[in-house]
Amino acid sequence: MQSHEYKVMYELEEKHAWFKVKREMIKDLFNKYCKPGSKILDVGCGTGVICKMFSAENDVVGLDISEEALRYAKKRDKNLRLVQGDAQKISLGKSRFDVVIASDVIEHVDDDYKAMRYINRSLKPGGRVIITVPAFEFLWGKDDDMLEHKRRYTKKQVRRMLLLTGFKINFINYWDTLPFPIAIIYKLINKEQSVIKFNKLINFLAYAGWRLDSKIIQHVPVPLGVSIVAVATKINNA
């Protein structure tokens, strides 16, 4: 990710509707498929907002390759446990964690399968991974370039990646579905920013729409969306 993007994320993540809804959706899925008091590894923790959300009731470690991201994470909450490291070579011990969260991370690495195998090794038997990634290559835009994405995915590709790296899929679906037409327009016209900054009213309305969307996709399969979310259980070593 380009250096200045960490500052943008740090400033926007806690209140921006999209980031807030994504966190709440991840928490919904955690509550459904995982247990409180879990040992959690947040891979690609960025500026630490997901670590902070889970740290009150769980034993959380945040890992990121960027020293700058970790500085922002420590600034967000000085008590966070943070480690600098590569998702493609996680060295925090085998079978250590109950849950790994990889929120918009795997699309950044050169070898996504290698990263998923290391996530598998980090999990205890029966441990779970919660993953989000951007969807559909035809949605590639300036924001993907600025965030230094390597790829966007289809649900079929995510399913295959999880199955081939030692997981059983509990849940997978597209999300960010209701705003899909707006996203296409934004991708076409956006030339200079990775995230739109909303005023308070727009942020409130966007939050309501995205939150409804995030609730629907947890119960109803949908054929498309701007992103993909999945939960999977480790069934064997990758």
Short mmCIF file of C-alpha atoms in Angstrom, two decimals, residues 46 142 177:
data_model
loop_
_atom_site.label_atom_id
_atom_site.label_comp_id
_atom_site.label_asym_id
_atom_site.label_seq_id
_atom_site.Cartn_x
_atom_site.Cartn_y
_atom_site.Cartn_z
CA GLY A 46 -2.98 -1.94 9.09
CA LYS A 142 -7.60 3.90 -9.75
CA THR A 177 -24.15 -5.58 -3.27
#
